[in-house]
Amino acid sequence: MIVLKLGGSVITEKDRAETLDGEALGRAADAVAATLEAAGQGPGGSEDETADLVIVHGGGSFGHHNASEHGVTTTDGTHDAAAALEIHGAMKTLNQFVLTRLLERDVQAVPVHPFSAGHRDETAALEFPTGQVETLLAEGFVPVLHGDMIAHAGSGATVVSGDELVVELARDLEADRIGLCSTVPGVLDDADDVIDRISKYKDVESVLGASDATDVTGGMAAKVRALLELEAEASIFGLEALDSFLRGEPAGTTIE
Amino acid sequence: MIVLKLGGSVITEKDRAETLDGEALGRAADAVAATLEAAGQGPGGSEDETADLVIVHGGGSFGHHNASEHGVTTTDGTHDAAAALEIHGAMKTLNQFVLTRLLERDVQAVPVHPFSAGHRDETAALEFPTGQVETLLAEGFVPVLHGDMIAHAGSGATVVSGDELVVELARDLEADRIGLCSTVPGVLDDADDVIDRISKYKDVESVLGASDATDVTGGMAAKVRALLELEAEASIFGLEALDSFLRGEPAGTTIE
């Protein structure tokens, strides 16, 4: 089972509000469709062989503009339903674009909107039941989740990032591999070369800095730290290496 | 805590595909807004007093046409993601209309899409985690659910009816009262008069017939039987009595 994150910056034009990067999304959808077809799914395949791929996408220029307009983050919430719906709606619009591109390529993609499914408790811990995702997978669907709003005990509704969902799903569903398709070809060292493997945070502290846990939606340091805590092997790579990752070949930086 | 079902036939023109009954929906939204305002929520109220109202709406002319076109029911499923999305999309469109009418009246309504949240197991039993609904309620939101598609082990995706969700939510959330706002003023006897109270199915078998359990989305017999099994008191009434029901006054037929 693979959990694949498509970075919001990969599939949208991050500097222009609510603007898709249609070409990049098309390339990502091509790679997913080719992998599933090769695995026996898709137009030529048998229904018995299931895909076992979960996709999570970020918000890019869809969610982030709306969220910052309303001052909503992963920790600062809102009790204003209209504000929550504006952010949630922007993410659903992007999700619909992603689904459409996948369906056009005969990928049996269906949406799972996190705002409808999960919540945070009083300690801000994410509770995300995954029975629906497991059932969809077993039935041969490709569940597509996304960064979203989420009910948050004591704070109204806050943001849940795609990265948080990836970690939660990988743990709950006992993923074999995790892929983070990003705008960079991997974790870069001081000379801007891709670091092949990371097995302890200490190895990369000099380049990524001693990030603390507050950096939830953000930077590379938080991603690497979260991925190091998981059982599954994770890779961080650029769009050009998505094919390789999905075929099971080395791609970008591998985090053990 | 109240679980209120707005029947699909009440808020849509059931004979015309994807046609809202805007006037009826407006009246229902007025009644909800008035109740919440009186309870201290809404524009004049304090944020500390929470609403504790969950709304579930049916599909009416939105879901049903699409579902029957694809031959999808609560028991006959589909593995075609495009078909599932067409039905799910129609229900989301109707849900957006309901949310908009409520938000216009300062009801802090937010969507909970069942396809994203629940599933059916191999025995077709509905599994519907409610942590998100509980958290939304505690934060003062009014969660709005609806009949929808749902992942179904062994059958792909089937339909989940609004009535099933009402029963599930009422049980899980230990609702105090359940209201089914319908196109009829209550359960009618042989002379078409509203029956005030029903406490055993035997009381109404002569008028409703000896329905069996297969009638899941459907008729009055199934509704009455499901409601009789619940702890909470339930009422079946017409739109003209929604105000009374929400104020805690007798409305239509009460099922103990």
Short mmCIF file of C-alpha atoms in Angstrom, two decimals:
data_model
loop_
_atom_site.label_atom_id
_atom_site.label_comp_id
_atom_site.label_asym_id
_atom_site.label_seq_id
_atom_site.Cartn_x
_atom_site.Cartn_y
_atom_site.Cartn_z
CA MET A 1 0.00 0.00 0.00
CA ILE A 2 1.33 3.38 -1.05
CA VAL A 3 0.38 6.80 0.33
CA LEU A 4 1.24 9.45 -2.24
CA LYS A 5 1.25 13.15 -1.43
CA LEU A 6 0.98 15.59 -4.31
CA GLY A 7 2.33 18.87 -3.00
CA GLY A 8 0.04 21.86 -3.34
CA SER A 9 2.90 23.82 -4.92
CA VAL A 10 3.35 21.08 -7.52
CA ILE A 11 -0.23 21.04 -8.84
CA THR A 12 -1.10 24.74 -8.46
CA GLU A 13 0.51 28.06 -9.30
CA LYS A 14 1.29 29.01 -5.75
CA ASP A 15 1.60 32.76 -6.40
CA ARG A 16 -1.76 33.23 -8.16
CA ALA A 17 -4.91 32.66 -6.08
CA GLU A 18 -6.89 29.56 -7.06
CA THR A 19 -4.86 28.80 -10.18
CA LEU A 20 -4.22 25.23 -11.22
CA ASP A 21 -0.93 24.09 -12.77
CA GLY A 22 -2.84 21.96 -15.24
CA GLU A 23 0.23 20.64 -17.01
CA ALA A 24 1.89 19.44 -13.81
CA LEU A 25 -1.35 17.86 -12.57
CA GLY A 26 -1.77 16.15 -15.93
CA ARG A 27 1.75 14.69 -15.69
CA ALA A 28 1.08 13.44 -12.16
CA ALA A 29 -2.21 11.86 -13.25
CA ASP A 30 -0.43 10.22 -16.21
CA ALA A 31 2.10 8.63 -13.86
CA VAL A 32 -0.62 7.34 -11.51
CA ALA A 33 -2.70 5.95 -14.40
CA ALA A 34 0.32 4.22 -15.96
CA THR A 35 1.25 2.57 -12.67
CA LEU A 36 -2.26 1.31 -11.97
CA GLU A 37 -2.66 0.05 -15.53
CA ALA A 38 0.64 -1.83 -15.24
CA ALA A 39 -0.59 -3.30 -11.93
CA GLY A 40 -3.63 -4.74 -13.69
CA GLN A 41 -6.08 -2.02 -12.81
CA GLY A 42 -7.47 0.54 -15.16
CA PRO A 43 -9.07 -0.01 -18.56
CA GLY A 44 -7.21 -3.18 -19.51
CA GLY A 45 -7.03 -4.77 -16.10
CA SER A 46 -9.07 -7.08 -13.96
CA GLU A 47 -11.20 -5.78 -11.13
CA ASP A 48 -9.83 -8.41 -8.79
CA GLU A 49 -6.42 -6.82 -8.55
CA THR A 50 -6.81 -3.77 -6.40
CA ALA A 51 -4.67 -0.68 -6.54
CA ASP A 52 -3.93 0.09 -2.92
CA LEU A 53 -2.93 3.66 -3.58
CA VAL A 54 -4.12 6.55 -1.43
CA ILE A 55 -3.53 10.07 -2.73
CA VAL A 56 -3.37 13.17 -0.55
CA HIS A 57 -2.95 16.59 -2.11
CA GLY A 58 -2.05 19.91 -0.56
CA GLY A 59 -3.78 23.22 -1.05
CA GLY A 60 -1.24 25.37 -2.85
CA SER A 61 -2.90 28.54 -4.08
CA PHE A 62 -6.39 27.20 -3.30
CA GLY A 63 -6.43 26.70 0.45
CA HIS A 64 -3.62 28.94 1.64
CA HIS A 65 -4.91 32.29 0.35
CA ASN A 66 -8.36 31.73 1.88
CA ALA A 67 -6.96 30.47 5.15
CA SER A 68 -4.57 33.38 5.64
CA GLU A 69 -7.34 35.84 4.73
CA HIS A 70 -9.36 34.50 7.65
CA GLY A 71 -6.36 34.13 9.98
CA VAL A 72 -6.92 30.39 10.22
CA THR A 73 -3.98 28.01 10.71
CA THR A 74 -3.43 24.53 12.13
CA THR A 75 -3.57 26.09 15.61
CA ASP A 76 -5.69 29.25 15.21
CA GLY A 77 -9.28 28.30 14.49
CA THR A 78 -12.54 29.92 13.55
CA HIS A 79 -16.09 29.60 14.84
CA ASP A 80 -17.40 31.32 11.71
CA ALA A 81 -19.04 28.68 9.51
CA ALA A 82 -18.88 30.94 6.44
CA ALA A 83 -15.10 31.33 6.79
CA ALA A 84 -14.64 27.59 7.34
CA LEU A 85 -16.78 26.87 4.28
CA GLU A 86 -14.85 29.29 2.09
CA ILE A 87 -11.57 27.50 2.85
CA HIS A 88 -13.20 24.05 2.67
CA GLY A 89 -14.90 25.00 -0.61
CA ALA A 90 -11.64 26.13 -2.21
CA MET A 91 -10.05 22.81 -1.28
CA LYS A 92 -13.01 20.89 -2.71
CA THR A 93 -12.69 22.82 -5.96
CA LEU A 94 -9.04 21.78 -6.23
CA ASN A 95 -9.97 18.21 -5.25
CA GLN A 96 -12.54 18.15 -8.07
CA PHE A 97 -9.81 19.14 -10.56
CA VAL A 98 -7.60 16.32 -9.29
CA LEU A 99 -10.43 13.78 -9.44
CA THR A 100 -11.41 14.84 -12.96
CA ARG A 101 -7.86 14.44 -14.28
CA LEU A 102 -7.63 10.98 -12.72
CA LEU A 103 -11.09 9.86 -13.93
CA GLU A 104 -10.22 10.99 -17.47
CA ARG A 105 -7.38 8.45 -17.30
CA ASP A 106 -9.64 5.67 -15.98
CA VAL A 107 -8.30 5.86 -12.44
CA GLN A 108 -11.24 5.02 -10.13
CA ALA A 109 -10.65 8.06 -7.94
CA VAL A 110 -13.14 9.10 -5.26
CA PRO A 111 -12.97 11.99 -2.78
CA VAL A 112 -12.57 11.74 1.00
CA HIS A 113 -12.99 15.22 2.49
CA PRO A 114 -11.20 15.37 5.85
CA PHE A 115 -13.56 18.03 7.30
CA SER A 116 -16.34 15.42 7.02
CA ALA A 117 -14.29 12.63 8.54
CA GLY A 118 -11.99 13.71 11.35
CA HIS A 119 -11.47 16.09 14.23
CA ARG A 120 -8.84 17.31 16.68
CA ASP A 121 -9.27 16.69 20.38
CA GLU A 122 -8.50 19.18 23.20
CA THR A 123 -4.76 18.47 22.87
CA ALA A 124 -4.93 19.25 19.11
CA ALA A 125 -4.22 15.58 18.33
CA LEU A 126 -5.76 14.47 15.04
CA GLU A 127 -8.42 11.75 15.25
CA PHE A 128 -9.04 10.35 11.81
CA PRO A 129 -11.08 7.14 11.48
CA THR A 130 -9.98 5.26 8.34
CA GLY A 131 -12.65 2.57 7.87
CA GLN A 132 -14.00 4.39 4.82
CA VAL A 133 -10.53 4.61 3.22
CA GLU A 134 -9.82 0.91 3.89
CA THR A 135 -13.17 -0.13 2.41
CA LEU A 136 -12.70 2.06 -0.66
CA LEU A 137 -9.22 0.57 -1.20
CA ALA A 138 -10.49 -2.99 -0.83
CA GLU A 139 -13.18 -2.23 -3.43
CA GLY A 140 -10.59 -1.03 -5.95
CA PHE A 141 -11.11 2.71 -5.59
CA VAL A 142 -8.32 5.27 -5.21
CA PRO A 143 -9.28 7.55 -2.28
CA VAL A 144 -8.14 11.15 -2.79
CA LEU A 145 -7.83 13.26 0.37
CA HIS A 146 -6.55 16.80 0.79
CA GLY A 147 -5.51 19.47 3.23
CA ASP A 148 -8.73 20.87 4.67
CA MET A 149 -10.52 22.41 7.62
CA ILE A 150 -11.14 20.17 10.62
CA ALA A 151 -13.31 20.40 13.74
CA HIS A 152 -11.04 21.25 16.68
CA ALA A 153 -12.19 20.88 20.29
CA GLY A 154 -11.91 24.29 21.96
CA SER A 155 -10.84 26.13 18.78
CA GLY A 156 -13.78 25.79 16.40
CA ALA A 157 -12.27 24.61 13.15
CA THR A 158 -8.58 24.71 12.23
CA VAL A 159 -6.52 23.65 9.22
CA VAL A 160 -5.34 20.08 8.78
CA SER A 161 -2.38 19.86 6.42
CA GLY A 162 -1.85 17.26 3.74
CA ASP A 163 1.39 16.27 5.47
CA GLU A 164 -0.42 15.53 8.73
CA LEU A 165 -2.92 13.36 6.88
CA VAL A 166 -0.12 11.46 5.12
CA VAL A 167 1.50 10.59 8.44
CA GLU A 168 -1.84 9.60 10.01
CA LEU A 169 -2.93 7.45 7.06
CA ALA A 170 0.48 5.78 6.67
CA ARG A 171 0.42 4.81 10.34
CA ASP A 172 -3.23 3.67 10.49
CA LEU A 173 -3.23 1.80 7.20
CA GLU A 174 0.28 0.36 7.74
CA ALA A 175 1.51 1.74 4.42
CA ASP A 176 4.47 0.02 2.79
CA ARG A 177 5.76 3.17 1.14
CA ILE A 178 5.15 6.89 1.34
CA GLY A 179 5.92 9.31 -1.47
CA LEU A 180 6.04 13.09 -1.16
CA CYS A 181 6.00 14.60 -4.62
CA SER A 182 7.42 18.06 -4.12
CA THR A 183 8.75 21.07 -6.07
CA VAL A 184 12.33 20.07 -5.21
CA PRO A 185 14.06 16.87 -6.37
CA GLY A 186 14.68 15.80 -2.75
CA VAL A 187 16.26 17.04 0.46
CA LEU A 188 19.21 19.18 -0.60
CA ASP A 189 22.60 19.45 1.09
CA ASP A 190 24.73 22.60 1.41
CA ALA A 191 25.85 22.26 -2.20
CA ASP A 192 22.22 21.86 -3.38
CA ASP A 193 22.78 18.20 -4.21
CA VAL A 194 20.06 15.68 -3.37
CA ILE A 195 20.81 13.68 -0.20
CA ASP A 196 20.20 10.01 -1.09
CA ARG A 197 19.28 8.62 2.31
CA ILE A 198 18.43 10.00 5.75
CA SER A 199 18.17 7.67 8.73
CA LYS A 200 18.52 10.11 11.67
CA TYR A 201 17.56 13.75 11.96
CA LYS A 202 21.07 14.51 13.21
CA ASP A 203 22.38 13.68 9.69
CA VAL A 204 20.59 16.68 8.23
CA GLU A 205 20.35 19.07 11.17
CA SER A 206 23.18 21.16 9.73
CA VAL A 207 21.27 21.79 6.49
CA LEU A 208 17.66 21.80 7.73
CA GLY A 209 18.17 23.46 11.09
CA ALA A 210 16.98 22.35 14.51
CA SER A 211 13.28 22.80 13.72
CA ASP A 212 10.82 22.47 16.55
CA ALA A 213 7.44 20.79 16.44
CA THR A 214 5.45 23.99 15.82
CA ASP A 215 6.19 23.92 12.09
CA VAL A 216 3.18 21.76 11.22
CA THR A 217 2.11 22.55 7.66
CA GLY A 218 5.45 23.89 6.69
CA GLY A 219 8.96 23.25 5.73
CA MET A 220 11.16 20.35 4.87
CA ALA A 221 12.50 19.93 8.41
CA ALA A 222 9.02 19.11 9.75
CA LYS A 223 8.38 16.67 6.90
CA VAL A 224 11.65 14.82 7.48
CA ARG A 225 11.13 14.62 11.24
CA ALA A 226 7.57 13.28 10.87
CA LEU A 227 8.62 10.71 8.25
CA LEU A 228 11.56 9.47 10.36
CA GLU A 229 9.07 8.47 13.07
CA LEU A 230 7.14 6.15 10.75
CA GLU A 231 7.70 2.45 10.11
CA ALA A 232 7.27 2.80 6.35
CA GLU A 233 10.02 3.95 4.04
CA ALA A 234 9.39 7.42 2.67
CA SER A 235 10.71 9.29 -0.35
CA ILE A 236 10.78 12.99 -1.14
CA PHE A 237 11.19 13.70 -4.85
CA GLY A 238 10.21 16.00 -7.72
CA LEU A 239 7.49 15.47 -10.31
CA GLU A 240 10.06 14.10 -12.80
CA ALA A 241 10.70 11.14 -10.45
CA LEU A 242 7.05 10.28 -9.68
CA ASP A 243 7.06 7.49 -12.30
CA SER A 244 10.16 5.93 -10.75
CA PHE A 245 8.75 6.12 -7.24
CA LEU A 246 5.48 4.49 -8.25
CA ARG A 247 7.40 1.69 -10.03
CA GLY A 248 9.26 1.02 -6.78
CA GLU A 249 12.58 2.48 -7.96
CA PRO A 250 14.70 4.89 -5.95
CA ALA A 251 13.48 8.49 -6.20
CA GLY A 252 14.91 11.63 -4.63
CA THR A 253 15.72 11.33 -0.95
CA THR A 254 14.81 8.12 0.89
CA ILE A 255 13.96 8.46 4.57
CA GLU A 256 14.30 5.21 6.50
CA MET B 1 -29.76 17.30 21.39
CA ILE B 2 -32.06 17.19 18.38
CA VAL B 3 -31.59 15.28 15.13
CA LEU B 4 -33.77 16.87 12.46
CA LYS B 5 -34.39 15.22 9.12
CA LEU B 6 -35.56 17.41 6.27
CA GLY B 7 -37.20 15.06 3.77
CA GLY B 8 -35.88 15.20 0.22
CA SER B 9 -39.45 15.56 -1.05
CA VAL B 10 -39.97 18.56 1.22
CA ILE B 11 -37.03 20.65 0.00
CA THR B 12 -36.97 19.62 -3.68
CA GLU B 13 -39.51 19.24 -6.48
CA LYS B 14 -39.42 15.47 -6.54
CA ASP B 15 -40.77 15.13 -10.09
CA ARG B 16 -38.26 17.45 -11.80
CA ALA B 17 -34.61 16.37 -11.87
CA GLU B 18 -32.33 18.49 -9.68
CA THR B 19 -34.94 21.13 -8.87
CA LEU B 20 -35.00 22.82 -5.50
CA ASP B 21 -38.23 23.78 -3.73
CA GLY B 22 -36.68 27.05 -2.71
CA GLU B 23 -39.72 28.33 -0.86
CA ALA B 24 -40.06 25.22 1.29
CA LEU B 25 -36.32 25.19 2.04
CA GLY B 26 -36.51 28.86 2.97
CA ARG B 27 -39.36 28.16 5.41
CA ALA B 28 -37.42 25.29 6.98
CA ALA B 29 -34.31 27.47 7.32
CA ASP B 30 -36.43 30.24 8.90
CA ALA B 31 -37.73 27.80 11.52
CA VAL B 32 -34.22 26.54 12.34
CA ALA B 33 -32.80 30.06 12.55
CA ALA B 34 -35.63 31.24 14.80
CA THR B 35 -35.16 28.32 17.19
CA LEU B 36 -31.40 28.79 17.46
CA GLU B 37 -31.77 32.54 17.95
CA ALA B 38 -34.30 31.95 20.73
CA ALA B 39 -31.85 29.48 22.30
CA GLY B 40 -29.20 32.19 22.50
CA GLN B 41 -27.28 31.28 19.38
CA GLY B 42 -27.24 33.19 16.16
CA PRO B 43 -26.68 36.91 15.66
CA GLY B 44 -27.87 38.10 19.07
CA GLY B 45 -26.63 35.19 21.15
CA SER B 46 -23.57 34.23 23.08
CA GLU B 47 -21.05 31.78 21.69
CA ASP B 48 -21.06 29.85 24.94
CA GLU B 49 -24.55 28.49 24.46
CA THR B 50 -24.32 25.82 21.85
CA ALA B 51 -27.08 24.74 19.53
CA ASP B 52 -26.95 20.95 19.64
CA LEU B 53 -28.91 20.50 16.47
CA VAL B 54 -27.86 18.06 13.76
CA ILE B 55 -29.62 18.31 10.40
CA VAL B 56 -29.86 15.46 7.88
CA HIS B 57 -31.52 16.00 4.52
CA GLY B 58 -32.69 13.55 1.92
CA GLY B 59 -31.98 13.61 -1.80
CA GLY B 60 -35.37 14.20 -3.37
CA SER B 61 -34.94 14.98 -7.06
CA PHE B 62 -31.15 15.39 -6.66
CA GLY B 63 -29.91 11.98 -5.57
CA HIS B 64 -32.70 9.68 -6.67
CA HIS B 65 -32.66 10.39 -10.41
CA ASN B 66 -28.91 9.89 -10.65
CA ALA B 67 -28.95 6.77 -8.50
CA SER B 68 -31.70 5.05 -10.47
CA GLU B 69 -29.98 5.98 -13.74
CA HIS B 70 -26.93 4.03 -12.58
CA GLY B 71 -28.96 1.23 -10.98
CA VAL B 72 -27.48 2.03 -7.56
CA THR B 73 -29.51 1.44 -4.39
CA THR B 74 -28.80 0.80 -0.71
CA THR B 75 -28.02 -2.82 -1.64
CA ASP B 76 -26.91 -2.71 -5.31
CA GLY B 77 -23.57 -0.96 -5.56
CA THR B 78 -21.20 0.31 -8.21
CA HIS B 79 -17.44 0.01 -8.73
CA ASP B 80 -17.54 2.85 -11.24
CA ALA B 81 -16.04 5.93 -9.61
CA ALA B 82 -17.61 8.25 -12.21
CA ALA B 83 -21.10 6.94 -11.42
CA ALA B 84 -20.49 7.21 -7.66
CA LEU B 85 -19.23 10.77 -8.12
CA GLU B 86 -22.23 11.80 -10.20
CA ILE B 87 -24.63 10.74 -7.43
CA HIS B 88 -22.36 12.13 -4.69
CA GLY B 89 -21.95 15.38 -6.64
CA ALA B 90 -25.71 15.85 -7.02
CA MET B 91 -26.13 15.40 -3.25
CA LYS B 92 -23.33 17.90 -2.56
CA THR B 93 -25.05 20.42 -4.82
CA LEU B 94 -28.27 20.08 -2.83
CA ASN B 95 -26.29 20.23 0.43
CA GLN B 96 -24.70 23.49 -0.72
CA PHE B 97 -28.18 24.98 -1.29
CA VAL B 98 -29.22 23.92 2.23
CA LEU B 99 -26.03 25.34 3.77
CA THR B 100 -26.40 28.63 1.90
CA ARG B 101 -29.98 29.15 3.09
CA LEU B 102 -28.92 28.44 6.67
CA LEU B 103 -25.81 30.66 6.53
CA GLU B 104 -27.90 33.53 5.11
CA ARG B 105 -29.89 33.30 8.37
CA ASP B 106 -26.75 33.25 10.53
CA VAL B 107 -27.02 29.55 11.35
CA GLN B 108 -23.43 28.27 11.68
CA ALA B 109 -24.06 25.35 9.35
CA VAL B 110 -21.21 23.15 8.09
CA PRO B 111 -21.33 20.08 5.82
CA VAL B 112 -20.54 16.50 6.82
CA HIS B 113 -20.54 14.35 3.67
CA PRO B 114 -21.27 10.72 4.62
CA PHE B 115 -19.29 9.28 1.67
CA SER B 116 -16.17 10.81 3.26
CA ALA B 117 -16.97 9.57 6.75
CA GLY B 118 -18.55 6.12 6.88
CA HIS B 119 -18.75 2.72 5.27
CA ARG B 120 -20.77 -0.49 5.29
CA ASP B 121 -19.16 -3.74 6.36
CA GLU B 122 -19.64 -7.17 4.70
CA THR B 123 -23.03 -7.56 6.42
CA ALA B 124 -24.14 -4.17 5.01
CA ALA B 125 -24.17 -2.72 8.53
CA LEU B 126 -23.45 1.01 8.58
CA GLU B 127 -20.28 2.09 10.39
CA PHE B 128 -20.38 5.82 10.96
CA PRO B 129 -17.82 7.39 13.34
CA THR B 130 -19.31 10.53 14.91
CA GLY B 131 -16.35 12.23 16.58
CA GLN B 132 -16.39 14.99 13.95
CA VAL B 133 -20.13 15.63 14.50
CA GLU B 134 -19.72 15.71 18.29
CA THR B 135 -16.81 18.14 18.06
CA LEU B 136 -18.65 20.40 15.60
CA LEU B 137 -21.67 20.46 17.94
CA ALA B 138 -19.55 21.25 20.98
CA GLU B 139 -17.98 24.15 19.06
CA GLY B 140 -21.41 25.62 18.26
CA PHE B 141 -21.69 24.52 14.63
CA VAL B 142 -24.77 22.90 13.11
CA PRO B 143 -23.57 19.83 11.18
CA VAL B 144 -25.62 19.18 8.02
CA LEU B 145 -25.50 15.62 6.66
CA HIS B 146 -27.40 14.07 3.77
CA GLY B 147 -28.26 10.87 1.96
CA ASP B 148 -25.19 9.95 -0.05
CA MET B 149 -23.02 7.23 -1.55
CA ILE B 150 -21.05 5.08 0.89
CA ALA B 151 -18.19 2.58 0.57
CA HIS B 152 -19.64 -0.92 0.93
CA ALA B 153 -17.44 -3.97 1.55
CA GLY B 154 -18.02 -6.40 -1.30
CA SER B 155 -20.37 -4.11 -3.27
CA GLY B 156 -18.24 -1.10 -4.20
CA ALA B 157 -20.31 1.89 -3.19
CA THR B 158 -24.03 1.87 -2.37
CA VAL B 159 -26.56 4.48 -1.29
CA VAL B 160 -26.95 5.47 2.37
CA SER B 161 -30.33 7.07 3.04
CA GLY B 162 -30.99 10.08 5.19
CA ASP B 163 -33.26 7.94 7.36
CA GLU B 164 -30.45 5.45 8.07
CA LEU B 165 -28.18 8.32 9.08
CA VAL B 166 -30.83 9.78 11.40
CA VAL B 167 -31.17 6.47 13.25
CA GLU B 168 -27.39 6.00 13.46
CA LEU B 169 -26.74 9.56 14.67
CA ALA B 170 -29.60 9.53 17.17
CA ARG B 171 -28.26 6.31 18.71
CA ASP B 172 -24.57 7.30 18.72
CA LEU B 173 -25.09 10.84 19.94
CA GLU B 174 -27.84 9.86 22.39
CA ALA B 175 -30.25 12.37 20.90
CA ASP B 176 -33.06 13.62 23.12
CA ARG B 177 -35.49 14.14 20.26
CA ILE B 178 -35.75 13.20 16.61
CA GLY B 179 -37.83 15.08 14.08
CA LEU B 180 -38.74 13.87 10.60
CA CYS B 181 -40.06 16.77 8.59
CA SER B 182 -42.05 15.14 5.83
CA THR B 183 -44.56 15.94 3.05
CA VAL B 184 -47.39 14.54 5.17
CA PRO B 185 -48.58 15.99 8.52
CA GLY B 186 -47.85 12.69 10.31
CA VAL B 187 -48.68 9.01 10.14
CA LEU B 188 -52.23 8.80 8.82
CA ASP B 189 -54.95 6.35 9.84
CA ASP B 190 -57.58 4.80 7.55
CA ALA B 191 -59.59 8.02 7.58
CA ASP B 192 -56.47 10.07 6.70
CA ASP B 193 -56.35 11.61 10.17
CA VAL B 194 -53.00 12.05 11.91
CA ILE B 195 -52.31 9.38 14.53
CA ASP B 196 -51.14 11.22 17.67
CA ARG B 197 -48.96 8.57 19.27
CA ILE B 198 -47.51 5.21 18.30
CA SER B 199 -45.86 3.02 20.90
CA LYS B 200 -45.89 -0.41 19.21
CA TYR B 201 -45.78 -1.36 15.56
CA LYS B 202 -48.87 -3.53 16.08
CA ASP B 203 -50.90 -0.31 16.65
CA VAL B 204 -50.37 0.77 13.04
CA GLU B 205 -49.87 -2.53 11.22
CA SER B 206 -53.38 -2.34 9.82
CA VAL B 207 -52.71 1.02 8.14
CA LEU B 208 -48.99 0.70 7.30
CA GLY B 209 -48.90 -2.99 6.43
CA ALA B 210 -46.54 -5.66 7.72
CA SER B 211 -43.44 -4.16 6.09
CA ASP B 212 -40.25 -6.18 6.19
CA ALA B 213 -36.76 -4.86 6.78
CA THR B 214 -35.84 -4.56 3.07
CA ASP B 215 -37.59 -1.20 2.71
CA VAL B 216 -34.55 0.84 3.69
CA THR B 217 -34.80 4.25 2.03
CA GLY B 218 -38.46 4.04 1.58
CA GLY B 219 -41.85 4.26 3.05
CA MET B 220 -43.44 5.24 6.28
CA ALA B 221 -43.56 1.68 7.65
CA ALA B 222 -39.76 1.44 7.65
CA LYS B 223 -39.42 4.86 9.29
CA VAL B 224 -41.85 3.99 12.07
CA ARG B 225 -40.23 0.61 12.74
CA ALA B 226 -36.73 2.13 12.90
CA LEU B 227 -37.87 4.95 15.19
CA LEU B 228 -39.68 2.59 17.56
CA GLU B 229 -36.35 0.86 18.23
CA LEU B 230 -34.70 4.06 19.46
CA GLU B 231 -34.53 5.41 23.00
CA ALA B 232 -35.30 8.96 21.93
CA GLU B 233 -38.79 10.23 21.26
CA ALA B 234 -39.41 10.84 17.57
CA SER B 235 -41.94 12.93 15.69
CA ILE B 236 -43.11 12.77 12.09
CA PHE B 237 -44.73 15.98 10.92
CA GLY B 238 -45.19 18.35 7.99
CA LEU B 239 -43.30 21.57 7.26
CA GLU B 240 -46.08 23.64 8.86
CA ALA B 241 -45.30 21.99 12.23
CA LEU B 242 -41.48 22.32 12.12
CA ASP B 243 -41.59 25.45 14.31
CA SER B 244 -43.67 23.65 16.94
CA PHE B 245 -41.39 20.62 16.93
CA LEU B 246 -38.26 22.73 17.35
CA ARG B 247 -39.89 24.63 20.23
CA GLY B 248 -40.53 21.30 21.96
CA GLU B 249 -44.28 21.32 21.36
CA PRO B 250 -46.27 18.33 20.04
CA ALA B 251 -46.03 17.99 16.25
CA GLY B 252 -47.63 15.41 13.97
CA THR B 253 -47.26 11.83 15.13
CA THR B 254 -45.10 11.09 18.17
CA ILE B 255 -43.34 7.72 18.25
CA GLU B 256 -42.37 6.62 21.73
#
